[in-house]
Structure formats: structure tokens, C-alpha cells
CSV table of C-alpha atoms and ligand atoms in Angstrom, one decimal:
chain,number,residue,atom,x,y,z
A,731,UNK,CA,6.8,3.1,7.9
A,732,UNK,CA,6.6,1.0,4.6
A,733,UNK,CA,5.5,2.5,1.9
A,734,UNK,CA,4.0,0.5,-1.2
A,735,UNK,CA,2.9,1.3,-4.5
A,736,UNK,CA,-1.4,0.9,-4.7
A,737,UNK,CA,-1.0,0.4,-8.6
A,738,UNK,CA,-0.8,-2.9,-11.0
A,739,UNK,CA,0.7,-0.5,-14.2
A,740,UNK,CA,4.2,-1.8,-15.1
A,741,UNK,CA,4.9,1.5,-16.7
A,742,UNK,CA,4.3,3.3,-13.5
A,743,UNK,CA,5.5,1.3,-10.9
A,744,UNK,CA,8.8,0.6,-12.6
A,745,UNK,CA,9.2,4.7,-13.2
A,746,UNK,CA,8.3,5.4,-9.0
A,747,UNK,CA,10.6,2.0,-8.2
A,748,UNK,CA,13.7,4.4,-10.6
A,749,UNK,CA,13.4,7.2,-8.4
A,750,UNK,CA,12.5,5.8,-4.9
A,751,UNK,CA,12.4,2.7,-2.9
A,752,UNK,CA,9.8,1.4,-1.7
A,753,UNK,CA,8.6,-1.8,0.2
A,754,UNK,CA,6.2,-3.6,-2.4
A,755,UNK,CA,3.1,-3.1,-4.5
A,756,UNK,CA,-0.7,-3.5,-3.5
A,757,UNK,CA,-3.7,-4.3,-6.3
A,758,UNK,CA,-7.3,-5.1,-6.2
A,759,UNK,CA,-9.4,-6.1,-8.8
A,760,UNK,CA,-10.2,-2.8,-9.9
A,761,UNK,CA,-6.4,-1.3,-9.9
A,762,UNK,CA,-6.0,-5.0,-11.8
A,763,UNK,CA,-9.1,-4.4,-14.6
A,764,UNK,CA,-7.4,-0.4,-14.6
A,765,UNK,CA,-4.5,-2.4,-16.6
A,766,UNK,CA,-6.8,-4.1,-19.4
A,767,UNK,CA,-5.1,-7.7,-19.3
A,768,UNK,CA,-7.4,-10.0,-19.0
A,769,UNK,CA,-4.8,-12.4,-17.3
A,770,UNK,CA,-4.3,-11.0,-13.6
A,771,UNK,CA,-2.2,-13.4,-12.9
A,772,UNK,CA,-0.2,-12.8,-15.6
A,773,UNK,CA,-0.5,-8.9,-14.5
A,774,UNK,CA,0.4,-10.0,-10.8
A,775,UNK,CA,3.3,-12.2,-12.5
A,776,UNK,CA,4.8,-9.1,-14.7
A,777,UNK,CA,5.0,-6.7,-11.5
A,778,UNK,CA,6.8,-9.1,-9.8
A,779,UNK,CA,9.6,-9.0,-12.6
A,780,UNK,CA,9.8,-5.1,-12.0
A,781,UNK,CA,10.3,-5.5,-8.3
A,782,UNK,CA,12.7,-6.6,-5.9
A,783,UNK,CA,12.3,-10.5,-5.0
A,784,UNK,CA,12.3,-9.5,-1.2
A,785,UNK,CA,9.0,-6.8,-2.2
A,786,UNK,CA,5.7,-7.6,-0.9
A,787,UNK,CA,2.8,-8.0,-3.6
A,788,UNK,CA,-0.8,-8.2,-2.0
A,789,UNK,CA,-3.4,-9.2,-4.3
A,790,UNK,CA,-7.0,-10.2,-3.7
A,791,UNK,CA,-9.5,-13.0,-4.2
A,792,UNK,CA,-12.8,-12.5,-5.9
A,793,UNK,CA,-14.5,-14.9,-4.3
A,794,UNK,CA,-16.8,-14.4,-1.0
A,795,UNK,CA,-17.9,-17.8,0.2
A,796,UNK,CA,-15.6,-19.0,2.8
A,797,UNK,CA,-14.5,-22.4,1.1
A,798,UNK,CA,-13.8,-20.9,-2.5
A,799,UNK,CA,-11.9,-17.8,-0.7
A,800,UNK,CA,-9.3,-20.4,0.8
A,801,UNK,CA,-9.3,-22.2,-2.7
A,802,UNK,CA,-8.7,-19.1,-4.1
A,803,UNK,CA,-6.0,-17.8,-2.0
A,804,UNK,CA,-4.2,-21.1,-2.2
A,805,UNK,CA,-4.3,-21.1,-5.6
A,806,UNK,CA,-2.6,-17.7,-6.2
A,807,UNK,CA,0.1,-18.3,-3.5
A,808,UNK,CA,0.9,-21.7,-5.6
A,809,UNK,CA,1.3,-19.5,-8.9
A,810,UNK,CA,2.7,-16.2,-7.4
A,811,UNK,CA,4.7,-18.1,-4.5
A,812,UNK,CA,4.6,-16.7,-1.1
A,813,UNK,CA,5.8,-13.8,-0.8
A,814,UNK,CA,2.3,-12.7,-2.2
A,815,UNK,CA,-0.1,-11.3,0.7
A,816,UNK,CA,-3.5,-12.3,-0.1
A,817,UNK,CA,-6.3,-9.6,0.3
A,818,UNK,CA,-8.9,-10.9,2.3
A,819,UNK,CA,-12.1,-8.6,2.6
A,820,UNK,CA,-13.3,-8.7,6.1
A,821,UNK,CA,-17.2,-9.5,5.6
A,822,UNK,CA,-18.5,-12.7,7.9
A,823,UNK,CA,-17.5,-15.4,5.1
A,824,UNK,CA,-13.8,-13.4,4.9
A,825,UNK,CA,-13.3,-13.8,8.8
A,826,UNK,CA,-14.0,-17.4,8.6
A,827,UNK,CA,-11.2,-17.7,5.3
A,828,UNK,CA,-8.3,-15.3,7.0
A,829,UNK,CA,-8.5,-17.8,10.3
A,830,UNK,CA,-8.0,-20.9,8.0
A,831,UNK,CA,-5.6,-19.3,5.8
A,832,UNK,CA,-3.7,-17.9,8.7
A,833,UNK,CA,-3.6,-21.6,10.2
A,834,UNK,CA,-2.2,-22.8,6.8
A,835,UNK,CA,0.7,-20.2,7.0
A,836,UNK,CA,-0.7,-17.9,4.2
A,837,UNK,CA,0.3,-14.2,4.7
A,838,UNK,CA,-3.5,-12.6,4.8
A,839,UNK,CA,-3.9,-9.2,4.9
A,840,UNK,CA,-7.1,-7.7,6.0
A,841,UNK,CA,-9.0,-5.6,3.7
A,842,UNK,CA,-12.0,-3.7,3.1
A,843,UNK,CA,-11.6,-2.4,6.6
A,844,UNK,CA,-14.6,0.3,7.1
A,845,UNK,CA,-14.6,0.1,11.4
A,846,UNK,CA,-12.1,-0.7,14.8
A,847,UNK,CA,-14.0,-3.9,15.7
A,848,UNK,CA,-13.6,-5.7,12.1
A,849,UNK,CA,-10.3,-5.1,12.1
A,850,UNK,CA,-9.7,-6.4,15.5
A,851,UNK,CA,-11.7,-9.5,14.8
A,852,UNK,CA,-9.4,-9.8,11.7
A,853,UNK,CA,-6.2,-9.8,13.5
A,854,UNK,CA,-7.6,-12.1,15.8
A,855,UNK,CA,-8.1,-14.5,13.2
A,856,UNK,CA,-4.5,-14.2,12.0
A,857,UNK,CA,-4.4,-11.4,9.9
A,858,UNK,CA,-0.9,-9.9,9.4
A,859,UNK,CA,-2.3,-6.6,7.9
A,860,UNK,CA,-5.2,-4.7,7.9
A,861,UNK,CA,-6.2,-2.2,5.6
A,862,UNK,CA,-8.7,0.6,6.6
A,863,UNK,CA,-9.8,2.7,3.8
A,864,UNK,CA,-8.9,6.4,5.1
A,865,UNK,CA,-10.4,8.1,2.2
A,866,UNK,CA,-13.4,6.0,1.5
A,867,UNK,CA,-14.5,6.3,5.4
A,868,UNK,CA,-13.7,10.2,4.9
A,869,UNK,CA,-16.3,9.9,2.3
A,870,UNK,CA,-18.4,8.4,4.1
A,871,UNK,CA,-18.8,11.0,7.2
A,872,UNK,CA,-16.9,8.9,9.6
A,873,UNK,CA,-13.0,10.1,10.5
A,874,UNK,CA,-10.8,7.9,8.4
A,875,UNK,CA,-7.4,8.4,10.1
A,876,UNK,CA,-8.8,8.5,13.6
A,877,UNK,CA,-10.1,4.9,12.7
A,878,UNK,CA,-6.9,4.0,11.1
A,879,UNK,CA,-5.4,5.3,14.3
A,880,UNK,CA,-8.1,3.3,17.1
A,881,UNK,CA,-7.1,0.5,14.6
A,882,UNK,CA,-3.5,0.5,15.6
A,883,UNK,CA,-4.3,1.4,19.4
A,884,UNK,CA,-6.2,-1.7,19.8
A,885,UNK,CA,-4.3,-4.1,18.1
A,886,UNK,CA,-0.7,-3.2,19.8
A,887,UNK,CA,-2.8,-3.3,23.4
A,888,UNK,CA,-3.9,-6.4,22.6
A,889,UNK,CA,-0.2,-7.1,21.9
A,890,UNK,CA,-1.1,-8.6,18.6
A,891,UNK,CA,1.9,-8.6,16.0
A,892,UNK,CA,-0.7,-7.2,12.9
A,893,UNK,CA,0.5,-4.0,11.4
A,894,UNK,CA,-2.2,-1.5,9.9
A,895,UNK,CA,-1.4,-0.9,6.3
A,896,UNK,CA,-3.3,2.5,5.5
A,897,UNK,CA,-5.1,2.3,2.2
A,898,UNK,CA,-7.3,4.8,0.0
A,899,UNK,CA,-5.1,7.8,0.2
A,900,UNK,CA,-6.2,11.1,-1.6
A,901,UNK,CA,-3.6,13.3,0.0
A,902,UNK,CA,0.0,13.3,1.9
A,903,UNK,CA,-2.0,14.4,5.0
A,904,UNK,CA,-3.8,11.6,5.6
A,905,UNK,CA,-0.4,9.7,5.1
A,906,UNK,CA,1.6,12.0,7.1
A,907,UNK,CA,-0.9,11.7,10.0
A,908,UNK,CA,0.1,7.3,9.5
A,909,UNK,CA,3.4,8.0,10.0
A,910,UNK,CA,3.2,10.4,13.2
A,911,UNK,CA,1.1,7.8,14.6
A,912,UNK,CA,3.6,4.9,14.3
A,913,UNK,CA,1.3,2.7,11.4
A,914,UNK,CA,3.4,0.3,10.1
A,915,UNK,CA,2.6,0.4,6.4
A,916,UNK,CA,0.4,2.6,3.8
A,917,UNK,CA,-0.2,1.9,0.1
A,918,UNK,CA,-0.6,4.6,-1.9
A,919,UNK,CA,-1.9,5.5,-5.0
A,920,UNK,CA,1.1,6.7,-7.9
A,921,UNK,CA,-0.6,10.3,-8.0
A,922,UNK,CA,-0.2,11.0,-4.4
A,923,UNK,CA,3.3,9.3,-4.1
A,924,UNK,CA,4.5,11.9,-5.9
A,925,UNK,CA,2.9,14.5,-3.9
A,926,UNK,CA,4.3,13.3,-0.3
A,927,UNK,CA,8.2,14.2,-1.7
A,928,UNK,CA,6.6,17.4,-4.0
A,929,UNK,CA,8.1,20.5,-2.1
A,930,UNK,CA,7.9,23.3,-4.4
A,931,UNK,CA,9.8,25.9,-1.7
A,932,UNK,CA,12.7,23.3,-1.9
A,933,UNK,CA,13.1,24.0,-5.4
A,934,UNK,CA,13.1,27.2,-5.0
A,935,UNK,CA,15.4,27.7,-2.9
A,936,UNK,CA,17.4,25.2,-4.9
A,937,UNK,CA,17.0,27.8,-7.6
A,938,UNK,CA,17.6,30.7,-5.8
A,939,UNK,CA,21.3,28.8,-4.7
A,940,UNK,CA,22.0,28.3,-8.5
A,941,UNK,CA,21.3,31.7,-9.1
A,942,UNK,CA,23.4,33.3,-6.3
A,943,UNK,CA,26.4,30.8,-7.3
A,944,UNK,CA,26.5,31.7,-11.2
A,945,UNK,CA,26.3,35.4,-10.4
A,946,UNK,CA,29.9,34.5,-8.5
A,947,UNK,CA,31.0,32.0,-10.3
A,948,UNK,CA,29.6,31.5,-13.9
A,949,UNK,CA,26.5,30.8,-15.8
A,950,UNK,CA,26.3,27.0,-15.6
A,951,UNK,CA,28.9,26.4,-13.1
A,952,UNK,CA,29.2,23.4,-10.1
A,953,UNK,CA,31.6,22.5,-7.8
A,954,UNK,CA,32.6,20.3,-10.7
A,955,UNK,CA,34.3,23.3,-12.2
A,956,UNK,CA,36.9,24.1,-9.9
B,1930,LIG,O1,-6.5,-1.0,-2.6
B,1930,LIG,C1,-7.5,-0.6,-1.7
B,1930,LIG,C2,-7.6,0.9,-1.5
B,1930,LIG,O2,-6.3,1.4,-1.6
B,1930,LIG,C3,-8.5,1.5,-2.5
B,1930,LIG,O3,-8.2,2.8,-2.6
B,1930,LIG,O4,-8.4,5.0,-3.8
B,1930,LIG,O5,-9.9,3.0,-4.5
B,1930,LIG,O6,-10.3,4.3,-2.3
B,1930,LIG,P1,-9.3,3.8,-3.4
């Protein structure tokens, strides 16, 4: 399963990127306006020089009339180059602008997924992700990871090649229960990243080692040492 960073902070992403790897980063306009630059491109443009070259970076237009979605999306693959994903919302208007983009060649991923059927219309129109929002549908009374879940049943029967990519995480659950599944990708918010490797009973065993080893060996002692 990939795993990608659901942040647009430089500071951040760089610190997660020092201790793990991981497979790209996600934004939308609000994780953008979170940073305060008033130039996301030039946002979009500085996470790309903290990332590998291969990473993905998925970033999203604003606009919501078919035509000036396409425009859009064209326009930020010509400035970020195209390894950027462009995040596509999947209302009627978005449907129409993921099937042209897809026919262009422009990587389009799905989002503001909120039900099975959009997203199945969205990989039908060429879609190469598509992002249900587990923890927004949770909020909404409806079963986010069973949807995320139907999402990816119906898509592999239909033996299209559209990964899900899991979005709007508020716990490693909901994350965990991607993986099990077999979902292809999830973007996660910096907060909860550090949550899925958090294992407090590994470090403390960890301690208790330490402690057993010094009262044999010496205070402060490793393998080092002899
Ligand atoms: O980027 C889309 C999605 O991850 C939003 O998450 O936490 O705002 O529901 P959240």
C-alpha cells in the first residue's frame, strides 16, 4: 500500500520524509491556504524540492465548470510537469473533465468521493485514483471504510486498472482496515502518520531490554562496548 503525506507544510513533510518513506504528497485547497502563501503554485513547486523526483504530488483545481477544469488541470501539469496527479472532484461537470483529461494523458485522480457509484463512474471515465473520504462519510452516518472497501470490490471486478487512494483519516484503524483490504494507496494527514508506527509497548519493552542489559553489563552500555 502507498502511503502519502495529506499535508502542503515544507517543515513537516520534510521532518516525516527524514524518518520514513513514503510514496508522495496529497493537498487541496484547504491543506494549501493551511500554509498562508498566497502562490500555490509556488507551494506545490517548493514540496516538490523536498521530495523525491519519482514522488507523486496530487493537487486540485478550483474550478467546477467542465471547460475551465480542463484549462485548469492543463495549466498546472505545464507548470508542475507530469508527475503531478490532478484532483478532480467527482460532481457532474468533474465527470465530464476527468474523461477529457484522461483522453489527453493527464494523471486524474478522483476526489471528493462520498458513494460506490461516483466512483465507479469516475474510473470509467479514466480516472487513475479515487479518493473516498473515510472520515468525512463516518461523519456523515454512512460507513466510510465499508465504502472505501465496495469502492475497490467494484472497480477490480470490473477489471479496471484505478487504485482507491483512501483519504480523510482520523485514526490508524481506518488505515489499517485499507491495508487488510488490499487498497492501493491512502493519504494521510501528518498527525495520524505518526500514530500508525506509535507503539508505546514497543518502547517499553525496549526499555525494559536496556534495563536488564546495564544491570549485567553497565549503566550506558551497547554491544558497542565489547
Ligand atoms: O485531501 C482530501 C482529504 O484527505 C480531506 O481530509 O481530514 O479534511 O477530511 P479531511
Amino acid at each position: 500500500m502507498l502511503i502519502l503525506i495529506d499535508d502542503a507544510d515544507v517543515t513537516k513533510i520534510k521532518e516525516l520524509y527524514a524518518k520514513y518513506p513514503y510514496d508522495g504528497v496529497t493537498t487541496n485547497p484547504t491543506i494549501l491556504s493551511k500554509t498562508g502563501n498566497p502562490d500555490p503554485m509556488d507551494q506545490l513547486k517548493k514540496i516538490q524540492s523536498v521530495i523525491p523526483k519519482d514522488a507523486m504530488l496530487h493537487a486540485q483545481v478550483l474550478s467546477t465548470e467542465t471547460e475551465d477544469m480542463v484549462r485548469e488541470a492543463r495549466h498546472m501539469v505545464s507548470v508542475l510537469g507530469e508527475n503531478t496527479y490532478i484532483k478532480v472532484p467527482v460532481t457532474a461537470n468533474g465527470l465530464k473533465a476527468i474523461d477529457i483529461l484522461a483522453k489527453e494523458g493527464i494523471s486524474v485522480t478522483a476526489t471528493a468521493v462520498y458513494g460506490v457509484m461516483p466512483a465507479f463512474m469516475a474510473a470509467k471515465a479514466g480516472a487513475k485514483f479515487l479518493a473516498p473520504y473515510v472520515n468525512r462519510l463516518d461523519n456523515l452516518g454512512y460507513d466510510g471504510v465499508q465504502i472505501a472497501k465496495d469502492i475497490h470490490t467494484m472497480i477490480k471486478a470490473s477489471g479496471y486498472e484505478t487504485e482507491v487512494l483512501g483519504a480523510s483519516f482520523k485514526n490508524s484503524q481506518q488505515v489499517l482496515e485499507m491495508g487488510k483490504f488490499g487498497i492501493g494507496v491512502v493519504t494521510v494527514n501528518p498527525d495520524t502518520l505518526k500514530s500508525l508506527a506509535l507503539n508505546q509497548v514497543a518502547e517499553k519493552a525496549v526499555q525494559d531490554f536496556i534495563q536488564d542489559f546495564e544491570e549485567c553489563c553497565g549503566a550506558g552500555k551497547t554491544m558497542l562496548d565489547f
